[in-house]
């Protein structure tokens, strides 16, 4: 649906986006992830026709941003970061204005606006000035702006930045709801958000793509690197490492700091991806140790992200 | 169509904020004051002193009207939202420009009270008055073109106002500064003066040369805006 080829953008000498290649398919919810200044916003701005690329091409349904920018804009709804709306307009007036510009027929307009108001739960704020709204409410108006004529592609730049936890969840719910039918591209630097809402994640750093894959695949690729944490009473480190060390696939048993002498905290790391939890439990059951805590931690996206984007 | 929607929105915007009312009040106070201060001394039933002053007053007022058109959008960032909707640069520029001109026209409407008042006091020749109003609109459009250009180059409305004011002021003053200019160039510079062309029309003579002058200034301003916006991509 969207084909990005060798996309590059220079701001004077600074290269913000460096030869990005990307294919976005219909119905995908794609998360563009990266630290601040990685080139996320610049990429989105080129996609929406706000900026022209320095070189390379973006084709949406085989229309190029260079000569068919107007047609692309018609298919695309865009919410820039922190929803910069006219602050002296009433929400209702603003939505009407957008509906006009988007060319929605008069007889369908009220129905469409009503539907958006319901979807983004904005009923109470229709007669308020946009400038008076809180950030979360403004974001909803921005979302309604982006979805006005039911575009096929929705581009959202950090849709949840600066919102409180409740608002974040609400906005995510809306994104999930529309993501069922639409192609959505959203940028964020919050990993849990990308994990929760996106089918596919693209991590960019310094203008380059450093990882690209289905959310589940990305998670699985690092899932093997896991650790099990144990807390035991009535045991000591030598006995424990002897007992547990005999299990196949355990690479190392190490002692962690513990708040008091009775409690022994252990970390087990593995050399294979097999699940040894049952065996570990059985080994411990055979002794007279008391098991206080037993949990496994898989490596998260957070770790991948940090590895891929950290300054060297 | 897009032009009309933008025009409509921008024009209404003027009246949402207090700026419109302040600008209109100042304009009416200043023109009213200067017009009636000398009106009885001159003892002629004409609008001459009103139209004589207009280029100077417009040089101040019009940039104040147009300063927000782009600067405000650039400042709050709504410019990005606007341009990612299905609109072209032309729609945006023309829509905003026409909103500015419509506002200037709305500002001139109350001044119609002056010729009406005068016509009761003496035998008013309506020809120059009509010419004067046509000229005022052309002058307003030309200055609005410059003002909109000034507004597109900066996100600071005050800076936009000062840039617009400087250019408009220079155009209105140029024909009284001609003695500073080498003799060979006087003709050319004299032609650039807005007041010279305006006063031709205000005499009631609508000459295509004068009309063309105002339209050219307007076009240069709008084209300059187009270039600036294109550069921002």
Coordinates of N, CA, C and O in Angstrom, one line a residue, chain A residues 9 41 45 48-52 69-70 73-74 76 78-80 83-89 93-94 97-98 100-102 145, chain B residues 2 5-6 8-10 12-13 16-17 68 72-74 76-88 91 96 232-233:
Chain A
X9 N 16.2 12.7 3.9 CA 15.9 14.1 4.1 C 17.1 14.8 4.8 O 17.5 14.4 5.8
X41 N 9.4 11.9 13.2 CA 8.5 12.9 12.7 C 8.8 13.4 11.3 O 7.9 13.5 10.5
X45 N 6.3 13.3 8.3 CA 5.9 14.6 7.5 C 6.1 14.4 6.0 O 5.4 15.0 5.2
X48 N 3.2 12.5 4.7 CA 1.9 13.2 4.6 C 2.0 14.4 3.6 O 1.0 15.1 3.4
X49 N 3.2 14.5 3.0 CA 3.3 15.6 2.0 C 3.6 16.9 2.5 O 3.5 17.9 1.8
X50 N 3.9 17.0 3.8 CA 4.2 18.3 4.4 C 5.6 18.7 4.0 O 5.9 19.9 3.8
X51 N 6.5 17.8 4.0 CA 7.9 18.0 3.5 C 8.1 17.2 2.2 O 7.5 16.2 2.1
X52 N 9.0 17.7 1.4 CA 9.4 17.0 0.3 C 10.7 16.2 0.6 O 11.5 16.8 1.3
X69 N 0.8 14.5 -4.7 CA 0.7 14.8 -3.3 C -0.8 15.1 -2.9 O -1.3 14.7 -1.8
X70 N -1.5 15.8 -3.7 CA -2.9 16.2 -3.4 C -3.8 15.0 -3.3 O -4.6 14.9 -2.4
X73 N -3.0 13.2 -0.1 CA -3.6 13.9 1.1 C -5.0 13.5 1.3 O -5.5 13.5 2.4
X74 N -5.7 13.2 0.2 CA -7.1 12.9 0.3 C -7.3 11.5 1.0 O -8.4 11.3 1.6
X76 N -5.5 10.3 3.3 CA -4.6 10.2 4.4 C -5.1 11.1 5.5 O -5.5 12.2 5.3
X78 N -4.0 12.8 9.2 CA -2.8 13.0 9.9 C -3.0 13.7 11.2 O -3.7 14.7 11.2
X79 N -2.4 13.3 12.3 CA -2.4 14.0 13.5 C -1.0 14.3 13.9 O -0.3 13.4 14.3
X80 N -0.6 15.5 13.8 CA 0.8 15.9 14.2 C 1.0 15.8 15.7 O 0.0 15.7 16.5
X83 N -1.2 17.8 18.7 CA -2.4 18.3 18.0 C -2.4 19.8 18.0 O -3.2 20.5 18.8
X84 N -1.7 20.5 17.1 CA -1.7 21.9 17.0 C -2.9 22.5 16.3 O -2.8 22.8 15.2
X85 N -4.0 22.6 17.1 CA -5.2 23.1 16.5 C -5.4 24.6 16.7 O -4.8 25.2 17.6
X86 N -6.3 25.2 15.9 CA -6.6 26.6 16.1 C -7.2 26.8 17.4 O -8.3 26.2 17.7
X87 N -6.6 27.6 18.3 CA -7.1 27.6 19.7 C -8.3 28.5 19.9 O -8.9 28.5 20.9
X88 N -8.6 29.4 18.9 CA -9.7 30.3 19.2 C -11.0 29.8 18.5 O -12.0 30.5 18.5
X89 N -11.0 28.6 18.0 CA -12.3 28.1 17.4 C -13.0 27.1 18.3 O -12.4 26.4 19.2
X93 N -17.3 24.1 15.5 CA -16.9 24.9 14.3 C -15.7 24.3 13.6 O -15.7 24.2 12.3
X94 N -14.8 23.9 14.4 CA -13.6 23.3 13.8 C -13.9 22.1 13.0 O -13.4 21.9 11.8
X97 N -15.5 22.9 9.8 CA -14.5 23.5 8.9 C -13.7 22.4 8.2 O -13.5 22.4 7.0
X98 N -13.3 21.4 9.0 CA -12.5 20.3 8.4 C -13.4 19.5 7.5 O -12.9 19.1 6.4
X100 N -15.8 20.6 5.7 CA -15.9 21.4 4.5 C -14.6 21.2 3.6 O -14.8 21.0 2.4
X101 N -13.5 21.4 4.2 CA -12.2 21.3 3.4 C -12.1 19.9 2.9 O -11.6 19.7 1.7
X102 N -12.5 18.9 3.6 CA -12.3 17.5 3.2 C -13.4 17.2 2.2 O -13.4 16.0 1.6
X145 N -10.2 15.1 13.7 CA -9.7 15.8 12.5 C -9.1 14.8 11.5 O -9.4 14.8 10.3
Chain B
X2 N -12.1 25.0 -1.9 CA -11.3 25.1 -0.7 C -11.0 26.6 -0.4 O -11.0 27.0 0.7
X5 N -13.8 28.0 1.6 CA -13.8 27.5 3.0 C -12.8 28.2 3.8 O -13.0 28.6 5.0
X6 N -11.6 28.4 3.2 CA -10.5 29.0 4.0 C -10.8 30.5 4.2 O -10.7 31.1 5.3
X8 N -13.8 31.9 4.3 CA -14.8 31.9 5.3 C -14.3 31.8 6.7 O -14.6 32.6 7.6
X9 N -13.4 30.8 6.9 CA -12.9 30.5 8.2 C -12.0 31.7 8.7 O -12.2 32.2 9.8
X10 N -11.2 32.2 7.8 CA -10.3 33.3 8.2 C -11.0 34.6 8.5 O -10.7 35.3 9.4
X12 N -14.1 34.9 9.5 CA -14.8 34.8 10.8 C -13.9 34.9 12.0 O -14.2 35.5 13.0
X13 N -12.7 34.3 11.7 CA -11.7 34.4 12.8 C -11.3 35.8 13.2 O -11.1 36.1 14.4
X16 N -13.7 36.9 15.8 CA -13.7 36.1 17.1 C -12.8 36.8 18.1 O -13.0 36.9 19.3
X17 N -11.6 37.3 17.6 CA -10.7 37.9 18.5 C -11.0 39.4 18.6 O -11.6 40.0 17.7
X68 N -1.4 38.3 11.1 CA -1.7 37.0 11.7 C -1.9 35.8 10.7 O -1.8 34.7 11.1
X72 N 0.6 33.3 12.7 CA -0.1 32.7 13.8 C -0.1 31.2 13.6 O 0.1 30.4 14.5
X73 N -0.4 30.8 12.4 CA -0.4 29.3 12.1 C 0.9 28.7 12.2 O 1.1 27.6 12.7
X74 N 1.9 29.4 11.8 CA 3.3 28.9 11.9 C 3.7 28.8 13.4 O 4.3 27.8 13.8
X76 N 1.6 28.4 16.2 CA 1.0 27.4 16.9 C 1.1 26.0 16.2 O 0.8 25.0 16.8
X77 N 1.5 26.0 15.0 CA 1.8 24.7 14.3 C 0.6 24.2 13.5 O 0.7 23.1 12.9
X78 N -0.5 24.9 13.6 CA -1.7 24.4 12.8 C -1.4 24.5 11.3 O -2.2 23.8 10.6
X79 N -0.4 25.2 10.9 CA 0.0 25.2 9.5 C 0.2 23.8 9.0 O -0.1 23.5 7.9
X80 N 0.8 22.9 9.8 CA 1.0 21.6 9.4 C -0.3 20.8 9.2 O -0.4 20.1 8.2
X81 N -1.2 21.0 10.1 CA -2.5 20.4 9.9 C -3.2 20.9 8.6 O -3.8 20.1 7.9
X82 N -3.1 22.2 8.4 CA -3.8 22.8 7.2 C -3.2 22.2 6.0 O -3.9 21.8 5.1
X83 N -1.9 22.2 5.9 CA -1.2 21.7 4.6 C -1.3 20.2 4.4 O -1.0 19.8 3.3
X84 N -1.6 19.5 5.4 CA -1.8 18.0 5.2 C -3.2 17.7 4.9 O -3.5 16.5 4.7
X85 N -4.1 18.7 4.8 CA -5.4 18.4 4.3 C -5.3 18.6 2.8 O -4.4 19.2 2.3
X86 N -6.3 18.1 2.1 CA -6.2 18.2 0.6 C -6.4 19.7 0.1 O -7.5 20.0 -0.3
X87 N -5.4 20.5 0.3 CA -5.4 21.9 -0.2 C -4.1 22.1 -0.9 O -3.1 21.4 -0.7
X88 N -4.1 23.1 -1.8 CA -2.9 23.5 -2.5 C -2.4 24.8 -1.9 O -3.2 25.5 -1.2
X91 N -4.7 27.5 -2.9 CA -6.0 27.7 -2.1 C -5.7 28.4 -0.9 O -6.5 29.3 -0.5
X96 N -6.6 33.1 2.2 CA -6.2 34.0 3.3 C -6.2 35.4 2.8 O -6.6 36.4 3.5
X232 N 9.6 26.3 2.4 CA 9.5 25.6 3.7 C 9.3 24.1 3.6 O 9.5 23.4 4.6
X233 N 8.9 23.6 2.5 CA 8.8 22.2 2.3 C 10.2 21.5 2.5 O 10.5 20.5 2.2

